[in-house]
Structure formats: structure tokens, C-alpha cells
Short mmCIF file of C-alpha atoms and ligand atoms in Angstrom, two decimals:
data_model
loop_
_atom_site.label_atom_id
_atom_site.label_comp_id
_atom_site.label_asym_id
_atom_site.label_seq_id
_atom_site.Cartn_x
_atom_site.Cartn_y
_atom_site.Cartn_z
CA MET A 1 6.00 24.95 2.19
CA LEU A 2 4.70 23.51 -1.00
CA ASN A 3 6.77 23.08 -4.10
CA HIS A 4 4.83 21.01 -6.54
CA THR A 5 6.39 22.50 -9.63
CA ARG A 6 5.27 20.88 -12.78
CA ASN A 7 8.64 19.73 -14.04
CA ARG A 8 8.45 17.11 -16.70
CA ASN A 9 11.44 18.36 -18.67
CA LEU A 10 14.24 16.32 -17.22
CA GLY A 11 16.01 16.14 -20.53
CA ASN A 12 19.11 18.05 -19.57
CA ASN A 13 22.32 16.28 -18.61
CA PHE A 14 22.47 17.59 -15.08
CA THR A 15 19.17 16.11 -13.92
CA VAL A 16 19.62 12.86 -15.82
CA GLY A 17 23.07 12.52 -14.23
CA PHE A 18 21.63 13.15 -10.77
CA PHE A 19 18.92 10.51 -11.13
CA ASP A 20 21.35 7.94 -12.56
CA ARG A 21 23.86 8.53 -9.77
CA ASN A 22 21.13 8.29 -7.16
CA ARG A 23 19.92 4.99 -8.60
CA ASP A 24 23.49 3.58 -8.48
CA ASP A 25 23.68 4.83 -4.90
CA VAL A 26 20.54 2.88 -4.02
CA ALA A 27 22.17 -0.36 -5.18
CA SER A 28 25.46 0.43 -3.43
CA LYS A 29 23.57 0.93 -0.15
CA GLY A 30 22.33 -2.64 -0.49
CA TYR A 31 18.76 -1.86 -1.57
CA ASP A 32 17.11 -3.57 -4.50
CA PRO A 33 17.05 -0.68 -7.03
CA SER A 34 13.71 -1.90 -8.39
CA ARG A 35 12.14 -0.51 -5.20
CA LEU A 36 12.74 2.99 -6.59
CA PRO A 37 9.97 3.94 -9.06
CA PRO A 38 10.95 5.60 -12.36
CA GLY A 39 11.84 9.28 -12.07
CA GLN A 40 12.29 9.12 -8.28
CA TYR A 41 15.36 9.64 -6.09
CA LEU A 42 15.99 8.16 -2.66
CA THR A 43 16.21 10.43 0.35
CA GLU A 44 17.01 9.58 3.93
CA ARG A 45 15.45 12.78 5.21
CA PHE A 46 11.72 13.01 5.81
CA PRO A 47 10.57 15.99 3.72
CA VAL A 48 7.49 17.90 4.88
CA LEU A 49 5.00 18.77 2.18
CA HIS A 50 1.54 20.26 2.46
CA VAL A 51 -0.73 23.11 1.53
CA GLY A 52 -1.66 25.57 4.28
CA ASP A 53 -1.37 25.40 8.04
CA VAL A 54 -0.59 22.60 10.47
CA PRO A 55 -3.61 22.09 12.74
CA THR A 56 -3.27 21.80 16.50
CA TYR A 57 -5.74 19.82 18.57
CA GLU A 58 -6.83 20.14 22.16
CA THR A 59 -7.20 16.79 23.91
CA GLY A 60 -10.43 15.16 22.76
CA GLU A 61 -10.90 17.54 19.85
CA TRP A 62 -9.88 15.21 17.02
CA SER A 63 -12.33 12.63 15.66
CA LEU A 64 -12.66 10.42 12.60
CA THR A 65 -15.96 9.88 10.77
CA VAL A 66 -16.79 7.02 8.42
CA SER A 67 -19.68 8.17 6.26
CA GLY A 68 -21.39 7.97 2.88
CA LEU A 69 -22.48 4.62 1.46
CA VAL A 70 -22.32 2.60 4.69
CA ASP A 71 -25.01 0.89 6.78
CA LYS A 72 -23.83 2.41 10.07
CA PRO A 73 -21.90 5.67 9.81
CA PHE A 74 -19.85 6.37 12.94
CA THR A 75 -17.41 8.79 14.50
CA LEU A 76 -14.44 7.66 16.60
CA THR A 77 -12.44 9.58 19.16
CA PHE A 78 -8.66 9.23 19.28
CA ASP A 79 -8.91 6.93 22.32
CA GLU A 80 -11.48 4.77 20.56
CA LEU A 81 -9.27 4.51 17.47
CA THR A 82 -6.15 3.56 19.41
CA ALA A 83 -8.10 0.93 21.41
CA LEU A 84 -8.83 -1.02 18.19
CA PRO A 85 -6.60 -3.87 16.98
CA SER A 86 -3.54 -2.28 15.37
CA GLN A 87 -1.06 -3.19 12.66
CA THR A 88 2.49 -2.02 12.16
CA ILE A 89 3.90 -1.89 8.65
CA THR A 90 7.28 -0.94 7.25
CA THR A 91 6.92 0.46 3.76
CA ASP A 92 8.41 2.70 1.08
CA ILE A 93 6.73 6.03 0.31
CA HIS A 94 6.89 8.01 -2.93
CA CYS A 95 6.07 11.70 -3.38
CA VAL A 96 5.15 13.02 -6.81
CA THR A 97 7.78 15.77 -6.34
CA LYS A 98 10.23 12.89 -6.91
CA TRP A 99 11.51 11.92 -3.48
CA SER A 100 11.09 8.40 -2.17
CA LYS A 101 11.86 7.21 1.33
CA PHE A 102 12.38 3.54 2.15
CA ASP A 103 11.36 1.55 5.20
CA THR A 104 9.07 3.98 6.99
CA THR A 105 7.27 2.35 9.91
CA TRP A 106 3.67 3.22 10.73
CA THR A 107 1.18 1.89 13.27
CA GLY A 108 -2.58 2.17 13.01
CA VAL A 109 -5.87 0.52 12.18
CA ARG A 110 -6.66 -1.11 8.87
CA VAL A 111 -9.18 0.88 6.84
CA LYS A 112 -10.82 -2.42 5.95
CA ASP A 113 -11.48 -3.13 9.63
CA LEU A 114 -13.12 0.28 10.07
CA PHE A 115 -15.19 -0.34 6.95
CA ALA A 116 -16.25 -3.80 8.17
CA THR A 117 -17.67 -2.12 11.27
CA ALA A 118 -19.49 0.48 9.17
CA GLY A 119 -20.83 -2.07 6.67
CA VAL A 120 -19.98 -0.86 3.17
CA LYS A 121 -22.98 -0.80 0.82
CA PRO A 122 -22.55 -2.75 -2.43
CA GLU A 123 -22.89 0.44 -4.52
CA ALA A 124 -19.73 1.95 -3.01
CA SER A 125 -16.78 1.98 -5.41
CA HIS A 126 -14.53 4.84 -4.25
CA VAL A 127 -13.47 6.61 -1.09
CA MET A 128 -12.76 10.28 -0.41
CA GLY A 129 -10.28 10.94 2.35
CA HIS A 130 -11.16 14.26 4.00
CA ALA A 131 -8.51 16.09 5.98
CA GLU A 132 -8.42 19.27 8.02
CA PHE A 133 -8.92 22.55 6.12
CA GLY A 134 -10.68 20.86 3.20
CA TYR A 135 -7.79 18.81 1.77
CA THR A 136 -9.17 15.71 0.05
CA ALA A 137 -7.82 12.70 -1.87
CA ASN A 138 -9.88 10.20 -3.86
CA LEU A 139 -9.08 6.49 -3.86
CA PRO A 140 -10.65 3.35 -5.31
CA LEU A 141 -12.30 1.27 -2.59
CA VAL A 142 -10.21 -1.81 -3.51
CA ASP A 143 -7.02 0.15 -2.84
CA VAL A 144 -8.01 1.18 0.67
CA MET A 145 -9.20 -2.38 1.41
CA ARG A 146 -5.61 -3.64 1.08
CA ASP A 147 -3.97 -4.89 4.28
CA ASP A 148 -1.39 -2.10 4.25
CA SER A 149 -3.86 0.78 3.89
CA LEU A 150 -3.95 2.16 7.41
CA VAL A 151 -5.33 4.99 9.49
CA VAL A 152 -2.11 5.64 11.42
CA TYR A 153 -1.33 7.35 14.71
CA ALA A 154 2.33 6.38 15.21
CA TYR A 155 5.51 6.75 13.15
CA ASP A 156 8.54 4.72 14.28
CA GLY A 157 6.61 3.78 17.41
CA GLU A 158 6.09 7.40 18.47
CA PRO A 159 3.11 9.75 18.09
CA ILE A 160 3.16 11.27 14.60
CA GLU A 161 4.64 14.77 14.59
CA PRO A 162 2.04 17.43 13.74
CA ILE A 163 3.95 18.38 10.55
CA HIS A 164 3.71 14.78 9.32
CA GLY A 165 -0.05 14.56 9.96
CA GLY A 166 -0.40 13.98 13.69
CA GLN A 167 -2.53 13.07 15.39
CA VAL A 168 -3.83 10.84 12.63
CA ARG A 169 -3.19 10.43 8.91
CA LEU A 170 -4.05 7.95 6.21
CA VAL A 171 -1.26 5.86 4.67
CA VAL A 172 -1.89 4.15 1.33
CA PRO A 173 1.71 3.32 0.54
CA HIS A 174 1.39 1.84 -2.94
CA LEU A 175 0.15 5.15 -4.40
CA TYR A 176 1.92 8.55 -4.57
CA PHE A 177 1.98 10.08 -1.12
CA TRP A 178 -0.48 12.87 -1.94
CA LYS A 179 -3.09 10.07 -1.68
CA SER A 180 -2.23 9.79 2.05
CA PRO A 181 -3.99 12.77 3.69
CA LYS A 182 -2.41 14.14 6.84
CA TRP A 183 -4.77 15.27 9.66
CA LEU A 184 -7.42 12.85 8.43
CA ARG A 185 -10.96 13.59 9.64
CA ALA A 186 -13.29 11.47 7.51
CA LEU A 187 -13.49 8.59 5.07
CA GLU A 188 -16.49 8.92 2.79
CA LEU A 189 -17.73 5.98 0.72
CA MET A 190 -18.85 7.13 -2.74
CA PRO A 191 -20.80 5.59 -5.65
CA ALA A 192 -18.28 6.81 -8.26
CA ASP A 193 -14.87 8.39 -8.55
CA LYS A 194 -14.52 12.15 -7.98
CA PRO A 195 -11.34 14.25 -7.99
CA GLY A 196 -9.87 15.41 -4.68
CA PHE A 197 -7.70 18.47 -4.06
CA TRP A 198 -4.64 17.69 -6.19
CA GLU A 199 -6.63 15.71 -8.73
CA ARG A 200 -8.69 18.85 -9.47
CA ASN A 201 -5.36 20.61 -9.97
CA GLY A 202 -4.04 18.27 -12.64
CA TYR A 203 -2.75 15.28 -10.72
CA HIS A 204 -3.61 11.76 -11.82
CA MET A 205 -6.87 10.23 -10.55
CA TYR A 206 -5.07 7.01 -9.48
CA GLY A 207 -1.36 7.84 -9.00
CA ASP A 208 0.63 4.60 -9.31
CA PRO A 209 4.29 5.62 -8.79
CA PHE A 210 5.62 2.60 -10.69
CA LEU A 211 3.56 3.62 -13.74
CA GLU A 212 4.57 7.28 -13.21
CA GLN A 213 0.94 8.37 -13.08
CA ARG A 214 1.77 11.90 -12.00
CA TYR A 215 -0.58 14.05 -14.06
CA TRP A 216 -3.76 13.79 -16.11
CA GLY A 217 -2.95 11.83 -19.25
CA ASP A 218 0.07 9.98 -17.80
N1 MTE B 301 -3.96 17.32 4.72
C1 MTE B 301 -2.98 17.20 3.82
N2 MTE B 301 -2.43 16.00 3.61
C2 MTE B 301 -1.44 15.84 2.71
C3 MTE B 301 -0.96 16.93 1.96
C4 MTE B 301 -1.56 18.19 2.20
O1 MTE B 301 -1.22 19.20 1.57
N3 MTE B 301 -2.55 18.30 3.14
N4 MTE B 301 0.07 16.75 1.05
C5 MTE B 301 0.28 15.40 0.56
C6 MTE B 301 1.55 15.24 -0.12
S1 MTE B 301 1.67 15.90 -1.67
C7 MTE B 301 2.57 14.51 0.40
S2 MTE B 301 3.98 14.16 -0.49
C8 MTE B 301 2.52 14.00 1.78
C9 MTE B 301 3.71 14.50 2.55
O2 MTE B 301 3.72 13.95 3.84
P1 MTE B 301 4.89 14.37 4.80
O3 MTE B 301 4.85 15.86 4.96
O4 MTE B 301 4.62 13.62 6.08
O5 MTE B 301 6.16 13.92 4.15
O6 MTE B 301 1.34 14.39 2.46
C10 MTE B 301 0.19 14.35 1.66
N5 MTE B 301 -0.92 14.62 2.52
MO1 MO B 302 3.64 14.89 -2.56
#
């Protein structure tokens, strides 16, 4: 399922040719080519990428907890989440394995609205997204407070497929997609940054696709 090969040696003519042709293709399809971050190619498919199994939930089994440095930690059921005011965004997504997909549409609740309810303590600076089976991703608090950082439960107006993180995933579209945990179960407010799953395995602590922050030291 997972193919995060560490491939930084794109110096041969075949791969350079592929990326150049793909970038020309982006323009010829009418997209602004500057939407494609460096080293990425555009795909119209929706690749599936994760470590381990896809969880299945019985009705009522899933919940989301907001915890850590907050005044009022809480846990929401799926029905409680979907009853909250929702936002729909259309956004580009960028995987560190080099595929990008344009104009994906997600519906969910702004993280900043959930955090307003919890009351974030002033000492909080970072957030850990906790997913099923121990997958985690660390994020600066300011990044998840952006209007387009959402806890989502619909893709293209339909329930999210289990393989893409259903029932509920995080979407933080301006960072590489590994920062958007599928099967999200908790958002933990932290006093400092701390590496999550991929960050412990060599991926960048922040992960800006336009700065190509793929690995430690990028
Ligand atoms: N729980 C969990 N979330 C995850 C991952 C994972 O392994 N487990 N992989 C991440 C990576 S590397 C990517 S690119 C996206 C892929 O999402 P998709 O399968 O919906 O395309 O999920 C991210 N979220
Ligand atoms: Mo990824």
C-alpha cells in the first residue's frame, strides 16, 4: 500500500522529461502551472496512500477528542460533529510521493471553531493529530487555525470512502498531505513541537510543498 521511497535523485533524463512534460500538460489543460509545486506531477486519479489497515466503524463507534492544553477538553460523536456549522472548500492537495491533485472538494468543520469551543490555553503552540492505529502528524497551531483547515466528513458531497479516511479525516491543504491524518480520532494541543509518525521517520517537521520541505534538512 505504501510506497514512500526516498527518491531524491531525479537527475536522469527520463524523470526530468516526465516532470517537464507533465508541467506543460498542466498549462495546456488550462490550469495555472504555478499551482503545481516544484517536483510534483498532476494526477486526475485519487491515489490511496497509508500505512497499515483501513479501520471499519460500527454506527456510533467513532468519536473525536479535543485534548491537551485547552480549558474544556471534549469528545464529539459523528452526529454531533456533523450538526455543527460546516464549510465546503475546493483545494489542491500535494503528496510527498510527488503526486498533486487539483480541485478536491471537502466538507467539514473548521478546526478553529472546535478549538474556540475548547478554549485554547495561551501556552499552546502546536497540535498533534492522532489517527486510528497510532498514526500521528504534528502541526503548528497557526496552521490549523487557518480557515481552510478542516475536520472533514464529506468528499465531493458524499461520505468519505473508508480508504480515503472515512468517516472523518483532517485536511490541512497547504501542507504535504501526510499532515492530513485519515481516520482522525483526536486533536491534542501541545506546548511545543514534537515529531509525528512520518516526522520521526525522516520527513520534514513542517512540510511546505512549495518550499519542497520533504525531508529533514530540506
Ligand atoms: N491515518 C493515516 N492518515 C494518513 C496516512 C496514513 O498512513 N495513516 N498517510 C498520509 C499520506 S502520506 C497521504 S499522501 C494521505 C493520502 O490520502 P489518500 O489516501 O486519501 O490519498 O493520507 C495521509 N494520512
Ligand atoms: Mo503522502
